[in-house]
PDB file of N, CA, C and O in Angstrom:
ATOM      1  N   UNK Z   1     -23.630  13.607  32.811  1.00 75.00           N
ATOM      2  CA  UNK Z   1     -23.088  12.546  31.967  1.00 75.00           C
ATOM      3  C   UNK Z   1     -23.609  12.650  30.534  1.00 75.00           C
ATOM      4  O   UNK Z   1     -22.979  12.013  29.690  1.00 75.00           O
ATOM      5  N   UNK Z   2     -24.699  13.382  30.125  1.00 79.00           N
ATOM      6  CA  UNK Z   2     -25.875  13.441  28.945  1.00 79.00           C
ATOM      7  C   UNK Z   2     -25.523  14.354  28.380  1.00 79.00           C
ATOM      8  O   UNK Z   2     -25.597  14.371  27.151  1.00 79.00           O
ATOM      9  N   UNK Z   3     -24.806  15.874  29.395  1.00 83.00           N
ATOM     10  CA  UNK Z   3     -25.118  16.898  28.808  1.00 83.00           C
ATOM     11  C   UNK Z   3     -26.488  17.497  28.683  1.00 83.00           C
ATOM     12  O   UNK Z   3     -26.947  18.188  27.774  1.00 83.00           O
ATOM     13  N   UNK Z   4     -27.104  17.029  29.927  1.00 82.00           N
ATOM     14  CA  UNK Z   4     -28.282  17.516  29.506  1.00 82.00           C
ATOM     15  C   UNK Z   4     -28.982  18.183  31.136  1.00 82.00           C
ATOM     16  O   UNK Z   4     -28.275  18.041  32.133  1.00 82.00           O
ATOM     17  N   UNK Z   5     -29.775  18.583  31.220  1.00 84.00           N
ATOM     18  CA  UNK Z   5     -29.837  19.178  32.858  1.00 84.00           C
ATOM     19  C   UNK Z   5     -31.369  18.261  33.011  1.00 84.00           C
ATOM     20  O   UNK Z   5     -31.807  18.703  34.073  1.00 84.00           O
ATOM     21  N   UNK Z   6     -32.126  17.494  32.632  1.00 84.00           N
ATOM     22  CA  UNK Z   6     -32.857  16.510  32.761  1.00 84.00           C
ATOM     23  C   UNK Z   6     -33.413  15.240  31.947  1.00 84.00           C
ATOM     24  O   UNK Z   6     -33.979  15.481  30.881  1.00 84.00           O
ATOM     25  N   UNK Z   7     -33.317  14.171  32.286  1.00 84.00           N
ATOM     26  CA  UNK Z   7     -33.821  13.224  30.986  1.00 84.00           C
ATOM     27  C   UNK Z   7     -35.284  12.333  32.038  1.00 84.00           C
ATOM     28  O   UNK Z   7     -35.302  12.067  33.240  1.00 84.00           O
ATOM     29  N   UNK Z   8     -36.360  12.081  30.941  1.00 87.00           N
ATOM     30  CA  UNK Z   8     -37.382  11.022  31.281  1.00 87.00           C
ATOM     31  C   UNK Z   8     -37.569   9.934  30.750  1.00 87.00           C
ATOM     32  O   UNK Z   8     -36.996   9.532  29.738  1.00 87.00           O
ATOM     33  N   UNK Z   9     -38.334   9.397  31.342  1.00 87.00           N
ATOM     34  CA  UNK Z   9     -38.490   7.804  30.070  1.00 87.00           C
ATOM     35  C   UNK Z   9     -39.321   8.703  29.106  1.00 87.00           C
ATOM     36  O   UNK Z   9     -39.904   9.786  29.160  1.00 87.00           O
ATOM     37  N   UNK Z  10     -38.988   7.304  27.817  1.00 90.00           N
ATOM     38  CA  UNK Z  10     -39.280   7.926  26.298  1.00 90.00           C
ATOM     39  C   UNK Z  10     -41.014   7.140  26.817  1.00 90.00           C
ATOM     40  O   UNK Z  10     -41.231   6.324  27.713  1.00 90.00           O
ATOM     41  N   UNK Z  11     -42.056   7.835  25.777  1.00 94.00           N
ATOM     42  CA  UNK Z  11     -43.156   7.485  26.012  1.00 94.00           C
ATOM     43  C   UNK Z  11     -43.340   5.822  25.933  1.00 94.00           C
ATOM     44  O   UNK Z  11     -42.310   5.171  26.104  1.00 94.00           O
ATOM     45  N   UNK Z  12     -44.233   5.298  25.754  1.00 94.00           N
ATOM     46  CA  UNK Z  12     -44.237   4.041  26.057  1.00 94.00           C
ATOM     47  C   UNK Z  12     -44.347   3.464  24.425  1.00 94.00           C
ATOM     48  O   UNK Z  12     -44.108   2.308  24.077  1.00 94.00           O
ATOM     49  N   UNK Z  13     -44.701   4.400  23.686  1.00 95.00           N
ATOM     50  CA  UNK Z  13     -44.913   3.631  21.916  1.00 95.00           C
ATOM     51  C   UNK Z  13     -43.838   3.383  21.533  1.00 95.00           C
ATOM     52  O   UNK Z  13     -43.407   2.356  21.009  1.00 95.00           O
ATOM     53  N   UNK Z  14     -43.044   4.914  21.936  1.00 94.00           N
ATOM     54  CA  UNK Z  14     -41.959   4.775  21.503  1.00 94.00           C
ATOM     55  C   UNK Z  14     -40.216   3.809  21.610  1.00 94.00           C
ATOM     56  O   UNK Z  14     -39.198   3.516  20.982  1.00 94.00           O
ATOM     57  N   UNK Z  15     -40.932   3.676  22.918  1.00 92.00           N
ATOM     58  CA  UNK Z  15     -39.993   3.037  23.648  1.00 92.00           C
ATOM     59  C   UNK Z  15     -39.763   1.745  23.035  1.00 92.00           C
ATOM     60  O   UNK Z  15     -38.750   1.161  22.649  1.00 92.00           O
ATOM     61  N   UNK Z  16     -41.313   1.398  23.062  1.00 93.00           N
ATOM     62  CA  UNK Z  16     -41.305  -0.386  22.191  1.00 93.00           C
ATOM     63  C   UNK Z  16     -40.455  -0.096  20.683  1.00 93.00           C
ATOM     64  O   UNK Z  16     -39.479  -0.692  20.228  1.00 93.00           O
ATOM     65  N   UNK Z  17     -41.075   0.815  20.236  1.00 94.00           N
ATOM     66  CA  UNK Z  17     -40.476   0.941  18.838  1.00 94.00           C
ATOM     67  C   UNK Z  17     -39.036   0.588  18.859  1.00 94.00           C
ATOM     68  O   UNK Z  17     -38.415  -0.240  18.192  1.00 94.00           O
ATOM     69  N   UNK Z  18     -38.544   1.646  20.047  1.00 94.00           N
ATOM     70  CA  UNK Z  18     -36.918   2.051  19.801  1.00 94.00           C
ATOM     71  C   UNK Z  18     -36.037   0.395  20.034  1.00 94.00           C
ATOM     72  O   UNK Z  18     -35.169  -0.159  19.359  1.00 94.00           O
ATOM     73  N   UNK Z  19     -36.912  -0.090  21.592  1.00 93.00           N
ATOM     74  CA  UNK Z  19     -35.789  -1.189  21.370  1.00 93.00           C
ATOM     75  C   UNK Z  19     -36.750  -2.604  21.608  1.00 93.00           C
ATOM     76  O   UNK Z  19     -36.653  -3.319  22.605  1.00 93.00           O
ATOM     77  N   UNK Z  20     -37.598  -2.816  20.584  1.00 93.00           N
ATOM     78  CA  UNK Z  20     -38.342  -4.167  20.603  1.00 93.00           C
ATOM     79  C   UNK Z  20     -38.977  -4.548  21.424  1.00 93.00           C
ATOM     80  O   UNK Z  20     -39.882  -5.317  21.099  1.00 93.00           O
ATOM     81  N   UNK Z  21     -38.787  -4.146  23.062  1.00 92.00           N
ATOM     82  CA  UNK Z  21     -39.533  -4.711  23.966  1.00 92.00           C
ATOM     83  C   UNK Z  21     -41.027  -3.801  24.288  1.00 92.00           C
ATOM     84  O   UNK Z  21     -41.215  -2.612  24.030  1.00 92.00           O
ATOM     85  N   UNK Z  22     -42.212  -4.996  25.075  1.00 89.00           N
ATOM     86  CA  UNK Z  22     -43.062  -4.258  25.801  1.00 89.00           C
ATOM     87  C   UNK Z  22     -42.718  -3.227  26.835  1.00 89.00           C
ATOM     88  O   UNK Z  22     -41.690  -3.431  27.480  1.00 89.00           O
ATOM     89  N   UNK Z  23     -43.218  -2.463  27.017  1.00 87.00           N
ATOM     90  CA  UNK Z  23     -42.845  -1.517  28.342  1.00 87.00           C
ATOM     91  C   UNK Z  23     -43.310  -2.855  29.420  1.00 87.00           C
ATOM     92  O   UNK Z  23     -43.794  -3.941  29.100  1.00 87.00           O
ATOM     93  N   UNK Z  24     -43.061  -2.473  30.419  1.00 84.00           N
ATOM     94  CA  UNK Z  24     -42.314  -3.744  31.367  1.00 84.00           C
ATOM     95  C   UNK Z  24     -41.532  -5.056  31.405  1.00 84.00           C
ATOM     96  O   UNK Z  24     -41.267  -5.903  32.257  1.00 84.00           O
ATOM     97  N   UNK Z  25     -41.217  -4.803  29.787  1.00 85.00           N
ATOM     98  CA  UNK Z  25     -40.454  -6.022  29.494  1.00 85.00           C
ATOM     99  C   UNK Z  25     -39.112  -5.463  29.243  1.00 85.00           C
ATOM    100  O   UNK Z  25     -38.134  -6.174  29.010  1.00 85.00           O
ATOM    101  N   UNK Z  26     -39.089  -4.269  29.290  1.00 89.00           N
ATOM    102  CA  UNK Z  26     -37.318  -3.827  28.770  1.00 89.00           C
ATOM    103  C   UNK Z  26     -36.275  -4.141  29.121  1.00 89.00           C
ATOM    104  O   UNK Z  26     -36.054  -4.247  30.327  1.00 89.00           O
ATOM    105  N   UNK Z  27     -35.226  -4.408  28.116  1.00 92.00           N
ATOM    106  CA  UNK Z  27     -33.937  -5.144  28.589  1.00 92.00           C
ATOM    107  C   UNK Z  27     -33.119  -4.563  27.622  1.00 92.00           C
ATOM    108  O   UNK Z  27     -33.423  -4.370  26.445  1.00 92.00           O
ATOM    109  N   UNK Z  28     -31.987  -4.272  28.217  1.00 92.00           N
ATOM    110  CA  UNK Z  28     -30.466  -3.875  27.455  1.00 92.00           C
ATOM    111  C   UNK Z  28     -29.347  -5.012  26.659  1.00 92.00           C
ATOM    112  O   UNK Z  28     -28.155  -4.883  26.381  1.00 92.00           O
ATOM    113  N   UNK Z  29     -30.123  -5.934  26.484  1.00 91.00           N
ATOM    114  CA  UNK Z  29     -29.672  -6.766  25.578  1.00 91.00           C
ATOM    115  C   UNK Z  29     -31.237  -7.070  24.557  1.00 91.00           C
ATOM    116  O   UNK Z  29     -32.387  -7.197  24.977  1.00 91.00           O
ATOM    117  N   UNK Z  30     -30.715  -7.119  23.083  1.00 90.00           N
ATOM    118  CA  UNK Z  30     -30.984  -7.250  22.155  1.00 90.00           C
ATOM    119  C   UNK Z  30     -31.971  -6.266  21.615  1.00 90.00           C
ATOM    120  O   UNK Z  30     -33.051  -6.459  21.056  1.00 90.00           O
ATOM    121  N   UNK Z  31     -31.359  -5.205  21.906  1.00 92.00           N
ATOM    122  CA  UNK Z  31     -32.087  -4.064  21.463  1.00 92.00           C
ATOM    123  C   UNK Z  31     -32.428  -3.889  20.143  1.00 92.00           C
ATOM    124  O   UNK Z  31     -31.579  -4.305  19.355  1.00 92.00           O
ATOM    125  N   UNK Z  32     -33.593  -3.309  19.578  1.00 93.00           N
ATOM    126  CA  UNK Z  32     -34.007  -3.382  18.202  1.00 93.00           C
ATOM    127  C   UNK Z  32     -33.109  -2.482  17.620  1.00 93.00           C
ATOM    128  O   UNK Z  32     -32.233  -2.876  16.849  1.00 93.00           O
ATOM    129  N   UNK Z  33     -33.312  -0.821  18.049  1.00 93.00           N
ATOM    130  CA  UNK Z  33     -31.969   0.489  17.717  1.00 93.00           C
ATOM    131  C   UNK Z  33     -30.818   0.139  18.817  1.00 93.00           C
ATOM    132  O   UNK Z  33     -31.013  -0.386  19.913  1.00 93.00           O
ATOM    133  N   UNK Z  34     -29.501   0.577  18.235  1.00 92.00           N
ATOM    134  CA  UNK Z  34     -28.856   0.017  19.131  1.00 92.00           C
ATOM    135  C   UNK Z  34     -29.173   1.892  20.083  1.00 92.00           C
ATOM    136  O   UNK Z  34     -29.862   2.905  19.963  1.00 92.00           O
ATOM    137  N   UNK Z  35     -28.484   1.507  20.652  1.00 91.00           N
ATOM    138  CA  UNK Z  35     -28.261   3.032  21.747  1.00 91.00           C
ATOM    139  C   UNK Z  35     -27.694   2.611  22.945  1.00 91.00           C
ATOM    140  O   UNK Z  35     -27.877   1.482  23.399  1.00 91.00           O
ATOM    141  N   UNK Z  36     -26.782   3.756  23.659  1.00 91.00           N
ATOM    142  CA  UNK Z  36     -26.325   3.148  24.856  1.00 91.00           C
ATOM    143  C   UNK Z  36     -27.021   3.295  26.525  1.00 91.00           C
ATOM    144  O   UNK Z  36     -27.845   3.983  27.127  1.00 91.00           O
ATOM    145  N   UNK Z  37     -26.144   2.238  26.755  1.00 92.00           N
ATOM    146  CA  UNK Z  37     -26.786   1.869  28.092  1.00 92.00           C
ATOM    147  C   UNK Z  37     -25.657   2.354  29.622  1.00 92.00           C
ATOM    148  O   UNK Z  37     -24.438   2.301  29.784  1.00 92.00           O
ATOM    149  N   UNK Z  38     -26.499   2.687  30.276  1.00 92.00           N
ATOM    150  CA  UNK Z  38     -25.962   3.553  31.514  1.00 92.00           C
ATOM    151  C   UNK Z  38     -26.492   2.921  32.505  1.00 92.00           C
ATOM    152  O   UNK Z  38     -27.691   2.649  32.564  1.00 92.00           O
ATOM    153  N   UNK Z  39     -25.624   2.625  33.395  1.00 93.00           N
ATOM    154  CA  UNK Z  39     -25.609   2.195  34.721  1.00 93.00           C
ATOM    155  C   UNK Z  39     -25.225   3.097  35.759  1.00 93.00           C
ATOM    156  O   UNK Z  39     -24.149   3.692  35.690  1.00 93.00           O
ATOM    157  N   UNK Z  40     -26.089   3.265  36.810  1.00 92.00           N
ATOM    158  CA  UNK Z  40     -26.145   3.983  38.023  1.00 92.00           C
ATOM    159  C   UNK Z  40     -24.355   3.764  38.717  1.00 92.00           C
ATOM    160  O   UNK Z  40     -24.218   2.812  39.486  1.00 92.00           O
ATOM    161  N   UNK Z  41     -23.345   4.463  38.479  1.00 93.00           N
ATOM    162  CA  UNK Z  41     -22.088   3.799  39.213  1.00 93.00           C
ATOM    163  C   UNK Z  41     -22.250   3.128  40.521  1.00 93.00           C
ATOM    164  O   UNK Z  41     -21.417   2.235  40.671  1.00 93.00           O
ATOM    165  N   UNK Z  42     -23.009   3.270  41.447  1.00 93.00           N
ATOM    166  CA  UNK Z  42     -23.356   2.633  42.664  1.00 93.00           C
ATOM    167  C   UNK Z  42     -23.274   1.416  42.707  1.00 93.00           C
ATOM    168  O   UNK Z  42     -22.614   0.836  43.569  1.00 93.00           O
ATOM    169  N   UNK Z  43     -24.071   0.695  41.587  1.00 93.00           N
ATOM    170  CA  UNK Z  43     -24.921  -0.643  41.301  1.00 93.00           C
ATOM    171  C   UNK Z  43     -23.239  -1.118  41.298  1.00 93.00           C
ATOM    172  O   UNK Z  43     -22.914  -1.641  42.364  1.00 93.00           O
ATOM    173  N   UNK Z  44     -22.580  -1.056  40.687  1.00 96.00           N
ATOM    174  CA  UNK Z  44     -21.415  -1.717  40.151  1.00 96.00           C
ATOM    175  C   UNK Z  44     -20.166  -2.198  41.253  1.00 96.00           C
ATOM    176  O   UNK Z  44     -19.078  -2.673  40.926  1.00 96.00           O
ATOM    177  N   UNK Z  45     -20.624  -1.947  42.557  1.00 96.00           N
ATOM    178  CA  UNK Z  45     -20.381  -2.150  43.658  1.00 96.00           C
ATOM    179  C   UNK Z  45     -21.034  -3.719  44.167  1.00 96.00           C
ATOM    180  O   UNK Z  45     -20.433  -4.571  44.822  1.00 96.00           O
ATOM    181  N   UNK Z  46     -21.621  -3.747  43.948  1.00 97.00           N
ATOM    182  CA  UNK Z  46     -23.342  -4.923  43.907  1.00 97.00           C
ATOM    183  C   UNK Z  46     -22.194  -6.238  43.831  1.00 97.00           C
ATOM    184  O   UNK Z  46     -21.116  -6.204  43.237  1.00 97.00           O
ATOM    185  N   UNK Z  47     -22.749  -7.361  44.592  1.00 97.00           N
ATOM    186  CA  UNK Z  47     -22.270  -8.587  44.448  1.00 97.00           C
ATOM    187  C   UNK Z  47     -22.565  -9.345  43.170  1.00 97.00           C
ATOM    188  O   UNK Z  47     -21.740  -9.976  42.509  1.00 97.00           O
ATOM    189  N   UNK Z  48     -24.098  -9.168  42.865  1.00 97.00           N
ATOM    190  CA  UNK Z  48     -24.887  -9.598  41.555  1.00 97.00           C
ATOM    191  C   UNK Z  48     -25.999  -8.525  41.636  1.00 97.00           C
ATOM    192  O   UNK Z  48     -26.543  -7.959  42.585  1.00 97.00           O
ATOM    193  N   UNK Z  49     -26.150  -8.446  40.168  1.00 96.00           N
ATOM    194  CA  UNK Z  49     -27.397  -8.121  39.838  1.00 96.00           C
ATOM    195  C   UNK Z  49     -28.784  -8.766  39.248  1.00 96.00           C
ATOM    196  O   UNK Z  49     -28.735  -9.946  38.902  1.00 96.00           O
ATOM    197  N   UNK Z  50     -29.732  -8.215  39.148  1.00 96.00           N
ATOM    198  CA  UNK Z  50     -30.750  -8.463  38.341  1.00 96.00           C
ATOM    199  C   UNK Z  50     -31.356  -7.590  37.409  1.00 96.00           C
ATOM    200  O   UNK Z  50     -31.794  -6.471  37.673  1.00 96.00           O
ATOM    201  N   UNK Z  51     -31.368  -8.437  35.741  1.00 93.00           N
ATOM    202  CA  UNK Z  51     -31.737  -7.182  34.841  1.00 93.00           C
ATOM    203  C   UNK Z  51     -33.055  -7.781  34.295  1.00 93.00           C
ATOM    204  O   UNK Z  51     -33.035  -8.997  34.106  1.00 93.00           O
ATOM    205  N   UNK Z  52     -34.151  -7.143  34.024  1.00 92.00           N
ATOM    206  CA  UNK Z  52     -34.629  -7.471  33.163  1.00 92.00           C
ATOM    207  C   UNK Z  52     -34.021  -8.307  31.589  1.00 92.00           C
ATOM    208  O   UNK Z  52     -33.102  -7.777  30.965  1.00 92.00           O
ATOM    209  N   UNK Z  53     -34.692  -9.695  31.066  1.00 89.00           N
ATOM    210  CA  UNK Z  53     -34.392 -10.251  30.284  1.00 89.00           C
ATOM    211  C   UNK Z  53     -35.129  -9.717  29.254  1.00 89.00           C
ATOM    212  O   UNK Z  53     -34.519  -9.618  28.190  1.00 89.00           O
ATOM    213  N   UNK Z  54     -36.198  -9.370  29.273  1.00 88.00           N
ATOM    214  CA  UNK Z  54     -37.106  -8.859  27.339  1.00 88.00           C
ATOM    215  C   UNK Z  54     -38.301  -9.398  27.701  1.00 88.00           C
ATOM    216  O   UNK Z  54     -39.234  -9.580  26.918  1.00 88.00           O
ATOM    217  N   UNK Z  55     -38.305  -9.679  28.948  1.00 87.00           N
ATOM    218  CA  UNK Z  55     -40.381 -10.398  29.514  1.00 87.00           C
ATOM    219  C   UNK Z  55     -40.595  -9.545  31.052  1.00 87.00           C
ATOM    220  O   UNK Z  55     -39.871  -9.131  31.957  1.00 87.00           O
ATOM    221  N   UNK Z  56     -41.794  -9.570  30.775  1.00 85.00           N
ATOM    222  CA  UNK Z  56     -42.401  -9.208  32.230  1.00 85.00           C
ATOM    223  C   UNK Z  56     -42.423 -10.655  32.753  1.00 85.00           C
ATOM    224  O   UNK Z  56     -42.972 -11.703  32.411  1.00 85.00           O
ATOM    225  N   UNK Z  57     -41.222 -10.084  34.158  1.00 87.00           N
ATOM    226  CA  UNK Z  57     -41.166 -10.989  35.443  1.00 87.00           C
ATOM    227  C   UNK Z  57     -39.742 -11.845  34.803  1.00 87.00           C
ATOM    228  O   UNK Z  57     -39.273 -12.780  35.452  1.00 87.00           O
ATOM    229  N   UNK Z  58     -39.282 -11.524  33.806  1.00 91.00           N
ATOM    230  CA  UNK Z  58     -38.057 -12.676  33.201  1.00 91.00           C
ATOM    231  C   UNK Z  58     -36.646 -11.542  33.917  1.00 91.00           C
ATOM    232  O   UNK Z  58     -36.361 -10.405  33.541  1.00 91.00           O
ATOM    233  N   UNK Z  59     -36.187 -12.117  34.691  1.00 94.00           N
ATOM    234  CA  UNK Z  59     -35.094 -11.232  35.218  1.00 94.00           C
ATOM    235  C   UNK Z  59     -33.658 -12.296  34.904  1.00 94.00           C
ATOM    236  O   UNK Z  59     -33.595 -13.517  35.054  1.00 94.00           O
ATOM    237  N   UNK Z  60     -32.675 -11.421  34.464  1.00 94.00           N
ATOM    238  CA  UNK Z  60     -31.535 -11.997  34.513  1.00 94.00           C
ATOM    239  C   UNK Z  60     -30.600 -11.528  35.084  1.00 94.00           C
ATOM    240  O   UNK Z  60     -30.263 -10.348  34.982  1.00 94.00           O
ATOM    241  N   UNK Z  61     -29.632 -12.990  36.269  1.00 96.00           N
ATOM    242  CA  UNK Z  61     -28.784 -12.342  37.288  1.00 96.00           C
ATOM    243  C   UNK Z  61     -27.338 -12.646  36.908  1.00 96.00           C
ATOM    244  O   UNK Z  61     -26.866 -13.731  36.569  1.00 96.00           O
ATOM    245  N   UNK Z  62     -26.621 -11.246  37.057  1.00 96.00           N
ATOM    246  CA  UNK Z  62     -25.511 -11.138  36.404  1.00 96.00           C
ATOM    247  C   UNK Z  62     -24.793 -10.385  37.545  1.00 96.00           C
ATOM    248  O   UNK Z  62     -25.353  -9.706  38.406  1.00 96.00           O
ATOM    249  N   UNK Z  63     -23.036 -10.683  37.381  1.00 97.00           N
ATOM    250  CA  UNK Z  63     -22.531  -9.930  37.559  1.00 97.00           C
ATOM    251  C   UNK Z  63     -22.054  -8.810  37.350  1.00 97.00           C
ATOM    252  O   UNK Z  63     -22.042  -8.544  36.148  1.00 97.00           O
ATOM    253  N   UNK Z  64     -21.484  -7.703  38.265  1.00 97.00           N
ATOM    254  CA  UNK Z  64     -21.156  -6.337  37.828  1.00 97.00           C
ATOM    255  C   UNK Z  64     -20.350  -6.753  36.552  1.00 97.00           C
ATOM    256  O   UNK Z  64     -21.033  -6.515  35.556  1.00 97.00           O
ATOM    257  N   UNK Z  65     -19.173  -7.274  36.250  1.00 97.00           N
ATOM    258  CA  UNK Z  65     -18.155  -7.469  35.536  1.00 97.00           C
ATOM    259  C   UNK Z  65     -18.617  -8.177  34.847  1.00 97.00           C
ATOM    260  O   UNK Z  65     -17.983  -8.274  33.797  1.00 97.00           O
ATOM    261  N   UNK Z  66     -19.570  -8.842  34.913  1.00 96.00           N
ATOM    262  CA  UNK Z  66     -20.354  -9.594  33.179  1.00 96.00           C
ATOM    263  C   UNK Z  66     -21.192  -8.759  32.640  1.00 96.00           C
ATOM    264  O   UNK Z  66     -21.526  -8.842  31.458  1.00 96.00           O
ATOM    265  N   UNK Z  67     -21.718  -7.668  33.627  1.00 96.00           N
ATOM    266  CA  UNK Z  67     -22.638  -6.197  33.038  1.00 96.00           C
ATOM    267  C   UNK Z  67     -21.883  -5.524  32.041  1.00 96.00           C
ATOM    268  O   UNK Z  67     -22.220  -5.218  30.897  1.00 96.00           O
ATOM    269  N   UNK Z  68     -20.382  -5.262  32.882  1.00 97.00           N
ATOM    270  CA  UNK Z  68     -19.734  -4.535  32.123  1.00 97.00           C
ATOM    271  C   UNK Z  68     -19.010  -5.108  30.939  1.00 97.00           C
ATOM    272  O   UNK Z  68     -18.616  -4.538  29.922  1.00 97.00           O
ATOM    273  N   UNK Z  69     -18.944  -6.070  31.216  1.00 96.00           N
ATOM    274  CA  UNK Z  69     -18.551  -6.939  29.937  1.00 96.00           C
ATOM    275  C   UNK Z  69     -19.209  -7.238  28.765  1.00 96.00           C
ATOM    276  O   UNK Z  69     -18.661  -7.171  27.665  1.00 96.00           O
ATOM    277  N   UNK Z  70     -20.453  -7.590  28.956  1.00 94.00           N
ATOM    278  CA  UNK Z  70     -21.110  -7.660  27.801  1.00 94.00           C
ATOM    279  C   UNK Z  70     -21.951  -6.497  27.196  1.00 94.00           C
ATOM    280  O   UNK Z  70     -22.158  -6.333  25.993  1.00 94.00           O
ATOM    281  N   UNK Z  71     -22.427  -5.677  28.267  1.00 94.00           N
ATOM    282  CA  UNK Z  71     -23.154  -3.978  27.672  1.00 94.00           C
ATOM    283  C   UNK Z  71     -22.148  -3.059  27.550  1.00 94.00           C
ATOM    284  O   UNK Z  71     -22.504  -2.011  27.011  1.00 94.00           O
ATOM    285  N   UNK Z  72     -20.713  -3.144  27.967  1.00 95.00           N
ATOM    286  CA  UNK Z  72     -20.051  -1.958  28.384  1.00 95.00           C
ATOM    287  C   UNK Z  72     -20.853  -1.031  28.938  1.00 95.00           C
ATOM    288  O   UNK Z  72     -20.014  -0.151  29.130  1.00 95.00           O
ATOM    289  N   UNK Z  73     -21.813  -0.613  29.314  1.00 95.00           N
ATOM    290  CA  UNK Z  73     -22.347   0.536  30.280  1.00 95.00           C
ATOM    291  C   UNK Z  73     -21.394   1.808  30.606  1.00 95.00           C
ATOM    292  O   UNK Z  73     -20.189   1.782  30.859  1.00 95.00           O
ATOM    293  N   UNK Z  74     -22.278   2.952  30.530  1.00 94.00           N
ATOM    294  CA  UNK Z  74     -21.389   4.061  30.226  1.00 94.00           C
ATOM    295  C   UNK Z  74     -21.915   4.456  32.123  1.00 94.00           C
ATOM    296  O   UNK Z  74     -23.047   4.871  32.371  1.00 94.00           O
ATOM    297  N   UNK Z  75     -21.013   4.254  33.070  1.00 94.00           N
ATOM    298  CA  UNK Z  75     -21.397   4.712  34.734  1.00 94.00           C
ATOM    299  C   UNK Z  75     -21.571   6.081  34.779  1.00 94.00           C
ATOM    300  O   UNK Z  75     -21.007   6.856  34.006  1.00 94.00           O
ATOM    301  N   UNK Z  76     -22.336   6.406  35.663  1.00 91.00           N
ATOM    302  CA  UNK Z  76     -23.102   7.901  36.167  1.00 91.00           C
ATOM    303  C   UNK Z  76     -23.682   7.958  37.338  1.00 91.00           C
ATOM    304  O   UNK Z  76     -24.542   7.104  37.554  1.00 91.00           O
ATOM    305  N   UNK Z  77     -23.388   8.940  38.384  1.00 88.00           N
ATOM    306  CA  UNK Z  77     -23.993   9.377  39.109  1.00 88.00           C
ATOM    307  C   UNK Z  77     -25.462   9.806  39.173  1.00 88.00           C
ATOM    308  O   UNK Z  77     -25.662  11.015  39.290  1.00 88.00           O
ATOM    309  N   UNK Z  78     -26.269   9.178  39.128  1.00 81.00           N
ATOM    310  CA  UNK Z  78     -27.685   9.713  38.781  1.00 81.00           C
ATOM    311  C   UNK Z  78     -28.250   9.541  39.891  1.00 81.00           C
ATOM    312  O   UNK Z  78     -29.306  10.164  39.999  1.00 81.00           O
ATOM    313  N   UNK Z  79     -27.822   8.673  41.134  1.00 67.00           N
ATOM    314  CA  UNK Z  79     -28.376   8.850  42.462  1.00 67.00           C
ATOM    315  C   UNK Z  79     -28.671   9.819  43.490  1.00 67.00           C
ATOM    316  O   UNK Z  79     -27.757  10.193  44.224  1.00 67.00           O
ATOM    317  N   UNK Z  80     -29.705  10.216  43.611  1.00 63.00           N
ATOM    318  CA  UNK Z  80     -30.154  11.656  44.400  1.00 63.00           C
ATOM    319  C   UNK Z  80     -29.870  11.554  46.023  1.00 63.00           C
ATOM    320  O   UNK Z  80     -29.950  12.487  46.821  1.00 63.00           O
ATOM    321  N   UNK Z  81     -29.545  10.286  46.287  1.00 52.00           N
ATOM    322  CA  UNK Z  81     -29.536   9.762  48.178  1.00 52.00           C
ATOM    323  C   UNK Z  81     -28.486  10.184  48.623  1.00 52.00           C
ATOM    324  O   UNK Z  81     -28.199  10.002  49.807  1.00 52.00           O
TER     325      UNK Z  81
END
């Protein structure tokens, strides 16, 4: 989906840098850089989800179709099972 034959998480400085949050606080809404966001195609099957809100332990539960609605999320196979 990347074009790429492996990706990792970005280090942890950077990470805060890129999109405002603490590392364990990351969330795909209100990102500091914008950049896009990818969802596992599986998940989108899901009755509801839960995303991280921008806090450790702050989870927000959404639907697939409000995921896709408000992040547009670019879907990918990234599941190894």
């Amino acid at each position: 989906a990347l074009g790429k034959k492996r990706v990792e998480p970005a280090p942890p400085a950077a990470a805060e840098r890129w999109s405002g949050y603490k590392v364990g606080g990351t969330s795909p809404f209100g990102l500091r850089t914008p950049m896009p966001v990818y969802v596992e195609r599986s998940v989108l099957a899901l009755a509801r989800l839960f995303i991280n809100g921008g806090a450790r332990g702050f989870l927000v539960e959404l639907s697939p179709a409000e995921l896709v609605r408000v992040l547009a999320p670019v879907p990918v196979d990234a599941s190894t099972a």
